[in-house]
PDB file of C-alpha atoms in Angstrom:
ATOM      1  CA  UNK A 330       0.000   0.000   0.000  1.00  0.00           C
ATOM      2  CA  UNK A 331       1.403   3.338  -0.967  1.00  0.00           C
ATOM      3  CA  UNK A 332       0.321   6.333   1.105  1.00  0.00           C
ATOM      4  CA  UNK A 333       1.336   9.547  -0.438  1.00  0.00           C
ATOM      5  CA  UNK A 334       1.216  12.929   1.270  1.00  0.00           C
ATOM      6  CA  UNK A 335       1.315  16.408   0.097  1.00  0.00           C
ATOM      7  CA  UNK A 336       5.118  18.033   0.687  1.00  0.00           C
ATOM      8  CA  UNK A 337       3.736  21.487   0.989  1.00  0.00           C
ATOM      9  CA  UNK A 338       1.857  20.141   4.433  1.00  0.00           C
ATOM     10  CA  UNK A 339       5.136  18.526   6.225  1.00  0.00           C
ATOM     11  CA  UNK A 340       8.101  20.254   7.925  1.00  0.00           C
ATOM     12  CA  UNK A 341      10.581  18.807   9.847  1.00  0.00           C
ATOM     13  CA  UNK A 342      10.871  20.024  13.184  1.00  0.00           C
ATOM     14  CA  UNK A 343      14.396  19.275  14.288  1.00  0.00           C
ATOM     15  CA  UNK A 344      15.481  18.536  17.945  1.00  0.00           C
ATOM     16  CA  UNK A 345      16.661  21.045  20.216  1.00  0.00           C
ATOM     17  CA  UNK A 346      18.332  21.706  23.413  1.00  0.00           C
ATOM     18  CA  UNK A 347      18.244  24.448  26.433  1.00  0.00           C
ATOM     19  CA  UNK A 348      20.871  26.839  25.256  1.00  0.00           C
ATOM     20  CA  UNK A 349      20.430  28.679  28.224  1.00  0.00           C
ATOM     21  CA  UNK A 350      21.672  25.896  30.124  1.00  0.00           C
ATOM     22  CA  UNK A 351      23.857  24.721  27.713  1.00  0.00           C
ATOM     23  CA  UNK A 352      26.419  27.708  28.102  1.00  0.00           C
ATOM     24  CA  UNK A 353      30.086  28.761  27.119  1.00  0.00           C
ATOM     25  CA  UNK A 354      32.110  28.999  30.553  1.00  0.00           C
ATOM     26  CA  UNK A 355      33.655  32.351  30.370  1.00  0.00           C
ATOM     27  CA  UNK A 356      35.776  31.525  33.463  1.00  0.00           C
ATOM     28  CA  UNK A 357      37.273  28.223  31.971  1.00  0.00           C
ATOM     29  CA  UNK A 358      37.614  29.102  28.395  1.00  0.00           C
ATOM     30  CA  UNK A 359      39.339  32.285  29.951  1.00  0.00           C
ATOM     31  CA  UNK A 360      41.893  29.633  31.229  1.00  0.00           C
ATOM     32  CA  UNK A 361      41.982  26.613  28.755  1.00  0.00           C
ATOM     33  CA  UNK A 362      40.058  27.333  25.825  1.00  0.00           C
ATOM     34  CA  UNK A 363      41.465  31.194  24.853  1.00  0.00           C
ATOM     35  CA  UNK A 364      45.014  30.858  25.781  1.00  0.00           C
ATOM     36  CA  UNK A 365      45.847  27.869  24.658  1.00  0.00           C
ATOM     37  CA  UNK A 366      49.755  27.236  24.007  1.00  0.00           C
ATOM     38  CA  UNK A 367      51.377  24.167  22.679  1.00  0.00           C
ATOM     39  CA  UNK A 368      54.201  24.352  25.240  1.00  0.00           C
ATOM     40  CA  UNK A 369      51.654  24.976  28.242  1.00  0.00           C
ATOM     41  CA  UNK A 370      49.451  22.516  28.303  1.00  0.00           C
ATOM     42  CA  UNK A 371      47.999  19.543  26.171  1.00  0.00           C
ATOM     43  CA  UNK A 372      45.208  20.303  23.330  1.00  0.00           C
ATOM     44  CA  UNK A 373      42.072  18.787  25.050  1.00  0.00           C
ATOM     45  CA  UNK A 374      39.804  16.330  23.114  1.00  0.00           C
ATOM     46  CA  UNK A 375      36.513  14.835  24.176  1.00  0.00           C
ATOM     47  CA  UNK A 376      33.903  12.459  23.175  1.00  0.00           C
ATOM     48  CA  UNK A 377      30.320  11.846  24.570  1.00  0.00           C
ATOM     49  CA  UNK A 378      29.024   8.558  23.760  1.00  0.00           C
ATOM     50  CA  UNK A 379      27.910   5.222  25.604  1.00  0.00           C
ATOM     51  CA  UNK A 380      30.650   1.985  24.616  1.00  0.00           C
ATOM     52  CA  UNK A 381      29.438   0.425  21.601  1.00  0.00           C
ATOM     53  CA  UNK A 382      30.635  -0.463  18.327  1.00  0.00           C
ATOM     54  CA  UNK A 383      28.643   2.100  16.588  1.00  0.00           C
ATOM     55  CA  UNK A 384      30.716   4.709  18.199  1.00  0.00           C
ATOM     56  CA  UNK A 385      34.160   3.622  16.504  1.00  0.00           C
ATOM     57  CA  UNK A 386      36.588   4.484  19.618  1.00  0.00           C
ATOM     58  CA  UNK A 387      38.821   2.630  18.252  1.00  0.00           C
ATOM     59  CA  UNK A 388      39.392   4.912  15.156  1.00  0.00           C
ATOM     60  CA  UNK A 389      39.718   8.204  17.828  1.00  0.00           C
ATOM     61  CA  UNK A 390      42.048   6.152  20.062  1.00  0.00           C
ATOM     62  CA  UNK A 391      44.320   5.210  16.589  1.00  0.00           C
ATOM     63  CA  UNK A 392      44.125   9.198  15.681  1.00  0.00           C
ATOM     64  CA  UNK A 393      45.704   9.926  19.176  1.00  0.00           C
ATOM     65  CA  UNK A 394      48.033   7.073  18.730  1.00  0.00           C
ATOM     66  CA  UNK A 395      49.459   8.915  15.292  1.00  0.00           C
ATOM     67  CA  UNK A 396      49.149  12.299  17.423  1.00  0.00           C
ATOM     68  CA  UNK A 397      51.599  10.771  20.155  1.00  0.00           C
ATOM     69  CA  UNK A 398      53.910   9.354  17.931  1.00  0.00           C
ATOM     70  CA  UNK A 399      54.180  12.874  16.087  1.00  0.00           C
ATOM     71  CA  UNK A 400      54.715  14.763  19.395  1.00  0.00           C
ATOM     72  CA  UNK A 401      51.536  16.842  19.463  1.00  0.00           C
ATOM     73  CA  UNK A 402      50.792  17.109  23.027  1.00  0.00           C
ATOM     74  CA  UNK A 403      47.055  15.800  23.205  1.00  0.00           C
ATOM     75  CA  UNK A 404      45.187  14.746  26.292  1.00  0.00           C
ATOM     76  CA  UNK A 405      41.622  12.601  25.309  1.00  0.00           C
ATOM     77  CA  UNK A 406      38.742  12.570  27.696  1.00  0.00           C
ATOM     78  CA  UNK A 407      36.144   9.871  27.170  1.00  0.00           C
ATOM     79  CA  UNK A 408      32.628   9.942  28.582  1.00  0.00           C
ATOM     80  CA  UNK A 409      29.682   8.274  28.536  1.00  0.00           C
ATOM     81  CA  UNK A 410      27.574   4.492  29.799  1.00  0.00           C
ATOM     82  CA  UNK A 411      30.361   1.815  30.080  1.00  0.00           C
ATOM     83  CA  UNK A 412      33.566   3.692  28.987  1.00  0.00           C
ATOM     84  CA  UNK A 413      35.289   3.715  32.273  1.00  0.00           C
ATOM     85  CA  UNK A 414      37.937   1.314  33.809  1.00  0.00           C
ATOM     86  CA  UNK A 415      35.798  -1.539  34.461  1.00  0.00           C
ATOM     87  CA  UNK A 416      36.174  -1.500  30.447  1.00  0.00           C
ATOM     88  CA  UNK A 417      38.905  -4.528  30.273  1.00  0.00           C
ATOM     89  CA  UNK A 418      38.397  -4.664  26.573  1.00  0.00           C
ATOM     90  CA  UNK A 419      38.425  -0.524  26.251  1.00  0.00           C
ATOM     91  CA  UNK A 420      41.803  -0.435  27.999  1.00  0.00           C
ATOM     92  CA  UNK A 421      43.497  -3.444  26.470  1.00  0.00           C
ATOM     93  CA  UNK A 422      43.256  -1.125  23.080  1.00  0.00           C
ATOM     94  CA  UNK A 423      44.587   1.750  25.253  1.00  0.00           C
ATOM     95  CA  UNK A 424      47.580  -0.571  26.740  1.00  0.00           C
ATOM     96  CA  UNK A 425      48.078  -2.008  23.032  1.00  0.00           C
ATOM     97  CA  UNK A 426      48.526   1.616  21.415  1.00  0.00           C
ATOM     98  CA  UNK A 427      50.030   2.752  24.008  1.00  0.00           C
ATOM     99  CA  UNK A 428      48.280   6.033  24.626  1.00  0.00           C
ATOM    100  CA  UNK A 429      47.395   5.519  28.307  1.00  0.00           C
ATOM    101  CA  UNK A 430      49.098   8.657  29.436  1.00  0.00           C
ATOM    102  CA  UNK A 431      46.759  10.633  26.992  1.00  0.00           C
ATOM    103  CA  UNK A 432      43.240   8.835  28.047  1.00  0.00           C
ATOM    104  CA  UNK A 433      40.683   9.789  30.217  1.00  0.00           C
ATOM    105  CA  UNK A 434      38.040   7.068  31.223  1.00  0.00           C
ATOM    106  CA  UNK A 435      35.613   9.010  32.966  1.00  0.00           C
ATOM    107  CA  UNK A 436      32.617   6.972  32.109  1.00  0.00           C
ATOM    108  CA  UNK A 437      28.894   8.581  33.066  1.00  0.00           C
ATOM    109  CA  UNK A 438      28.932  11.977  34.256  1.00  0.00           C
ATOM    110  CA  UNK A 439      26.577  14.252  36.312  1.00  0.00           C
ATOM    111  CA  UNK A 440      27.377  17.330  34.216  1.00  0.00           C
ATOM    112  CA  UNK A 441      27.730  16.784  31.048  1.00  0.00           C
ATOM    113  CA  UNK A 442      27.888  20.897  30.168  1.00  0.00           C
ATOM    114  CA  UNK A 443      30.717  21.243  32.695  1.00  0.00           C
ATOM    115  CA  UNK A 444      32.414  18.031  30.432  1.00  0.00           C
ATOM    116  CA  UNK A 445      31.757  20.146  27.149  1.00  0.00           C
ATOM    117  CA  UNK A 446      33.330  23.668  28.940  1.00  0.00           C
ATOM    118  CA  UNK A 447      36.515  22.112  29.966  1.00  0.00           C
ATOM    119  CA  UNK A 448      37.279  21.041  26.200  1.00  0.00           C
ATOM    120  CA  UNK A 449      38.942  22.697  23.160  1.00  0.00           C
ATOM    121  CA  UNK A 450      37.080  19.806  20.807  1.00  0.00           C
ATOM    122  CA  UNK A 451      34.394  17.236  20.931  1.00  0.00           C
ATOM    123  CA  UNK A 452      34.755  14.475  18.399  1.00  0.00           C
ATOM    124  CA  UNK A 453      32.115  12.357  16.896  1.00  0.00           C
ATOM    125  CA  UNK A 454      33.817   9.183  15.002  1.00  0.00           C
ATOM    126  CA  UNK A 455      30.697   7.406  14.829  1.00  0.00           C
ATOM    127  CA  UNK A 456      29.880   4.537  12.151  1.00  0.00           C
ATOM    128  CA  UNK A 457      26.195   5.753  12.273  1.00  0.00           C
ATOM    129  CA  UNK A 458      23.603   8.203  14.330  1.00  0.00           C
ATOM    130  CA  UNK A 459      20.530   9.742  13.689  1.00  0.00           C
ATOM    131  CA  UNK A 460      20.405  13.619  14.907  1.00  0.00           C
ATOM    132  CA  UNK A 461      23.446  13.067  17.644  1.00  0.00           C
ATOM    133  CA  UNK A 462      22.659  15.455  20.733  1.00  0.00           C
ATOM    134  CA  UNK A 463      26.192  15.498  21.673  1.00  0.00           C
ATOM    135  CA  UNK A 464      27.073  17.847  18.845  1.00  0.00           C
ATOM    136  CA  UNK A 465      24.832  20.919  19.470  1.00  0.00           C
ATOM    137  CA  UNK A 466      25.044  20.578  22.710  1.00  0.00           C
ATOM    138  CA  UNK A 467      28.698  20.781  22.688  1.00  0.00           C
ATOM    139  CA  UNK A 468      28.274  23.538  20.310  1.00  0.00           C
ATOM    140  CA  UNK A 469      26.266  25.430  22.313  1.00  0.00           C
ATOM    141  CA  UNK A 470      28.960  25.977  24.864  1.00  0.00           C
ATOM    142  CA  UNK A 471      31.065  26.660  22.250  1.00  0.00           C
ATOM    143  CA  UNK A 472      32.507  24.065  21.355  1.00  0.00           C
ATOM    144  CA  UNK A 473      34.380  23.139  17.769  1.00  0.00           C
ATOM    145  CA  UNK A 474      33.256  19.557  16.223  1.00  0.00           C
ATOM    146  CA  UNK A 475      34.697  16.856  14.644  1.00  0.00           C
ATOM    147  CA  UNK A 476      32.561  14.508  13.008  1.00  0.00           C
ATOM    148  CA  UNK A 477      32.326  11.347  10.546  1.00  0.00           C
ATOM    149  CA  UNK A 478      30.144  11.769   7.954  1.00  0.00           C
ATOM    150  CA  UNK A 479      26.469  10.085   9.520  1.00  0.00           C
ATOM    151  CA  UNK A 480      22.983  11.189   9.955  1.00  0.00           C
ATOM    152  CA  UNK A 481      22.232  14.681  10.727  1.00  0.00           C
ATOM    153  CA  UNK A 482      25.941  15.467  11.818  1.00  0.00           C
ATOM    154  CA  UNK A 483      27.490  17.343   8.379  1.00  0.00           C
ATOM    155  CA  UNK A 484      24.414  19.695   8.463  1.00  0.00           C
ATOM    156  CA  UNK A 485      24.136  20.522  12.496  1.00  0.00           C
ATOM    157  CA  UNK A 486      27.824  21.356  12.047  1.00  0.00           C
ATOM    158  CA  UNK A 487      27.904  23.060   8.968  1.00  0.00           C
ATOM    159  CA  UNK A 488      30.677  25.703   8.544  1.00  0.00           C
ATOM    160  CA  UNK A 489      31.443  25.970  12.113  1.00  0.00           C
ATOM    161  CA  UNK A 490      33.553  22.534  12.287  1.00  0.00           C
ATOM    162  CA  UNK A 491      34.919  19.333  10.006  1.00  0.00           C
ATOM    163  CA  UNK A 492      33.140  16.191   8.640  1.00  0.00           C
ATOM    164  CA  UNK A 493      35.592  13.482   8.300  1.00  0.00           C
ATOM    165  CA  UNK A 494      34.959   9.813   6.565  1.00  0.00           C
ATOM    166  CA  UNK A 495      33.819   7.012   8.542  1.00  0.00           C
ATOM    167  CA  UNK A 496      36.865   4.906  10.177  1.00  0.00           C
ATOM    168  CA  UNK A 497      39.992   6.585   8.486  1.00  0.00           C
ATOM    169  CA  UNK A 498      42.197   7.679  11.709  1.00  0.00           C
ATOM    170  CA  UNK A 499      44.231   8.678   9.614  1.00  0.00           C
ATOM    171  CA  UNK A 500      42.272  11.590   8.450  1.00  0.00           C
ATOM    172  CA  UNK A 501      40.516  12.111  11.604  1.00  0.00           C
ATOM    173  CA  UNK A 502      44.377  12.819  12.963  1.00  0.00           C
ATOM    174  CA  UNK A 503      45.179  15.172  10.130  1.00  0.00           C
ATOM    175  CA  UNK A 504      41.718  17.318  10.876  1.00  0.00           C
ATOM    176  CA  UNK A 505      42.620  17.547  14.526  1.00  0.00           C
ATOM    177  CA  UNK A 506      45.933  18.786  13.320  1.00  0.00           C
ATOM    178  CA  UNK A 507      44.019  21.438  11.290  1.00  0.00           C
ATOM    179  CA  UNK A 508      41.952  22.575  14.406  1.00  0.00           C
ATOM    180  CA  UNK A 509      45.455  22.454  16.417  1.00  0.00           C
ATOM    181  CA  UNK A 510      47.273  24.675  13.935  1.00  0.00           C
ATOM    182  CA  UNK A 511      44.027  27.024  14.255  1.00  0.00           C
ATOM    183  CA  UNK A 512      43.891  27.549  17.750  1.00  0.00           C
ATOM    184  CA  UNK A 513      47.744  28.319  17.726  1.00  0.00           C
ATOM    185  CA  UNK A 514      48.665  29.839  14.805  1.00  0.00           C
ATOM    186  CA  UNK A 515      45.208  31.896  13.888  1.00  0.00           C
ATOM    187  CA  UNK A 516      43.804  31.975  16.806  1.00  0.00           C
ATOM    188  CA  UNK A 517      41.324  35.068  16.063  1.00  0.00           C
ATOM    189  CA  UNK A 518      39.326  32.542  13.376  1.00  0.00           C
ATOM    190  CA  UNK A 519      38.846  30.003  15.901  1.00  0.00           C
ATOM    191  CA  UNK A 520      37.636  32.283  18.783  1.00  0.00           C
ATOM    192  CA  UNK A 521      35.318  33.496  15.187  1.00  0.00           C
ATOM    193  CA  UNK A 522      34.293  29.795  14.934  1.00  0.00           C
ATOM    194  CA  UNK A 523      33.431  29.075  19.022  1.00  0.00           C
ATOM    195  CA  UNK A 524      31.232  31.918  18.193  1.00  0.00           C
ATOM    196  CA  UNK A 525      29.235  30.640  14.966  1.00  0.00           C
ATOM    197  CA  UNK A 526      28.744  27.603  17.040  1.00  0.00           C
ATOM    198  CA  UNK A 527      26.873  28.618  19.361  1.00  0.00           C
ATOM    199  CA  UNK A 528      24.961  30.675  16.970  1.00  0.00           C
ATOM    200  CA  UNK A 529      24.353  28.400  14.976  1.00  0.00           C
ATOM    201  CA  UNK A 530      22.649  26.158  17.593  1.00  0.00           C
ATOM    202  CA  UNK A 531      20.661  29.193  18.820  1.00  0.00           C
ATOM    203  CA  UNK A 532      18.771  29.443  15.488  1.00  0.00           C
ATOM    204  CA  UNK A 533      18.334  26.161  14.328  1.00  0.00           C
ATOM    205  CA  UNK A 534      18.376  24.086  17.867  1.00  0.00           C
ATOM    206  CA  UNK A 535      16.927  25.970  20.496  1.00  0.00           C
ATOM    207  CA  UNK A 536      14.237  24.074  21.840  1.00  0.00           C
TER     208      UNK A 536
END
């Protein structure tokens, strides 16, 4: 049975989020996020989502693995349902790559906004999603994404961030290179881009 419906009736009514809860931290970005130097401190990479093979970690871990080797100082925090140290088979990648000076398990948090203010990126490496929360939320506290090409992901980031293939660490590593070399090197475009982000969630997110 075919059940047609007239276009000019729909519209899609996307998801949205609190943006008035989900805030930029002037006080931490003031420390982390704005002065950001190589020599300082390490570049600070998160990712929200549960342990499951859907979310690829093991593509993100490999990308930090090729930033170790090539002596970007990177430090990778890692939340969400089951990816904490109870995770034998989580850490025995970790111990394999030898990244476990770099990797934060922190597993399920209470606040996740605090999570999103205390990083310069939030990564998405993903094998599939639908309309992934993580993203505008993170973006919404002004937050730069990385994210592989699934579901709603290229178009809630749009401009203000980088769509990368599905499993090629190798590409994911060169992108967070690119964001690296932005915060350092031209650093008035990417206090230009924490800005579109949130603006961007504000007029196509807000719930």
């Amino acid at each position: 049975v075919k059940i047609k419906m007239n276009r000019k009736k729909l519209i899609v009514i996307n998801n949205g989020i609190n943006t008035n809860y989900f805030i930029p931290d002037l006080s931490l970005s003031t420390k982390s996020n704005h002065s950001f130097k190589l020599n300082d401190r390490p570049f600070k990479i998160g990712m929200a989502a549960r342990f499951d093979g859907h979310k690829d970690h093991k593509s993100l871990l490999e990308a930090i693995k090729l930033l170790k080797d090539n002596k970007y100082k990177v430090d990778c925090y890692l939340v969400g349902q089951g990816v904490d140290e109870k995770n034998e088979e989580l850490k025995n990648l970790i111990n394999l790559l030898g990244i476990n000076s770099n990797i934060y398990l922190m597993g399920s948090v209470d606040d996740i906004r605090k999570f999103y203010q205390s990083i310069d990126l939030h990564i998405l490496s993903s094998f599939s999603e639908a309309s992934p929360l993580v993203i505008i939320e993170s973006m919404s506290c002004g937050i730069p994404n990385i994210s592989t090409r699934v579901g709603d992901a290229p178009f809630m980031i749009s401009e203000t961030g980088w769509i990368v293939p599905i499993a090629k660490p190798k590409i994911l590593y060169q992108t967070i290179i690119q964001s690296i070399n932005e915060i350092i090197f031209m650093h008035d475009i990417w206090i230009k881009r924490k800005i579109n982000c949130r603006e961007r969630v504000k007029k196509s997110y807000e719930i």
